[in-house]
Amino acid sequence: MKSDEYNRFCVIYLRKTFVMAVFVHWLKTSVVTRNKHGLCMC
């Protein structure tokens, strides 16, 4: 595996993990906001 291919793979992987983390965080906040009792869906 060449270094530029590895770097590209790292960038794609980091971007995917970042998007997933933001999505999960948004899901949690939206669920907490929607839930009147303030229960956490963890």
XYZ file of C-alpha atoms in Angstrom:
42
model
C 0.000 0.000 0.000
C 1.460 3.319 -1.057
C 1.515 6.201 1.392
C -0.839 8.441 -0.615
C -3.382 5.615 -0.878
C -3.086 5.123 2.869
C -3.557 8.850 3.474
C -6.634 8.892 1.249
C -8.047 5.910 3.117
C -7.380 7.648 6.443
C -9.124 10.827 5.295
C -12.180 8.909 4.086
C -12.284 6.852 7.288
C -11.932 9.913 9.521
C -14.630 11.731 7.573
C -16.999 8.766 7.937
C -16.364 8.472 11.673
C -16.818 12.223 12.120
C -20.132 12.178 10.206
C -21.307 9.192 12.237
C -20.376 10.885 15.526
C -22.203 14.085 14.553
C -25.228 12.046 13.413
C -25.358 10.064 16.677
C -24.965 13.273 18.695
C -27.807 14.894 16.705
C -29.991 11.822 17.241
C -29.391 11.877 21.000
C -30.088 15.605 21.316
C -33.231 15.407 19.176
C -34.525 12.431 21.196
C -33.812 14.221 24.486
C -35.493 17.377 23.221
C -38.510 15.421 21.980
C -38.797 13.452 25.227
C -40.812 15.470 27.750
C -39.598 13.441 30.733
C -35.940 14.064 29.867
C -35.103 10.350 29.706
C -31.855 9.550 27.940
C -31.938 6.877 25.246
C -28.348 5.718 25.752
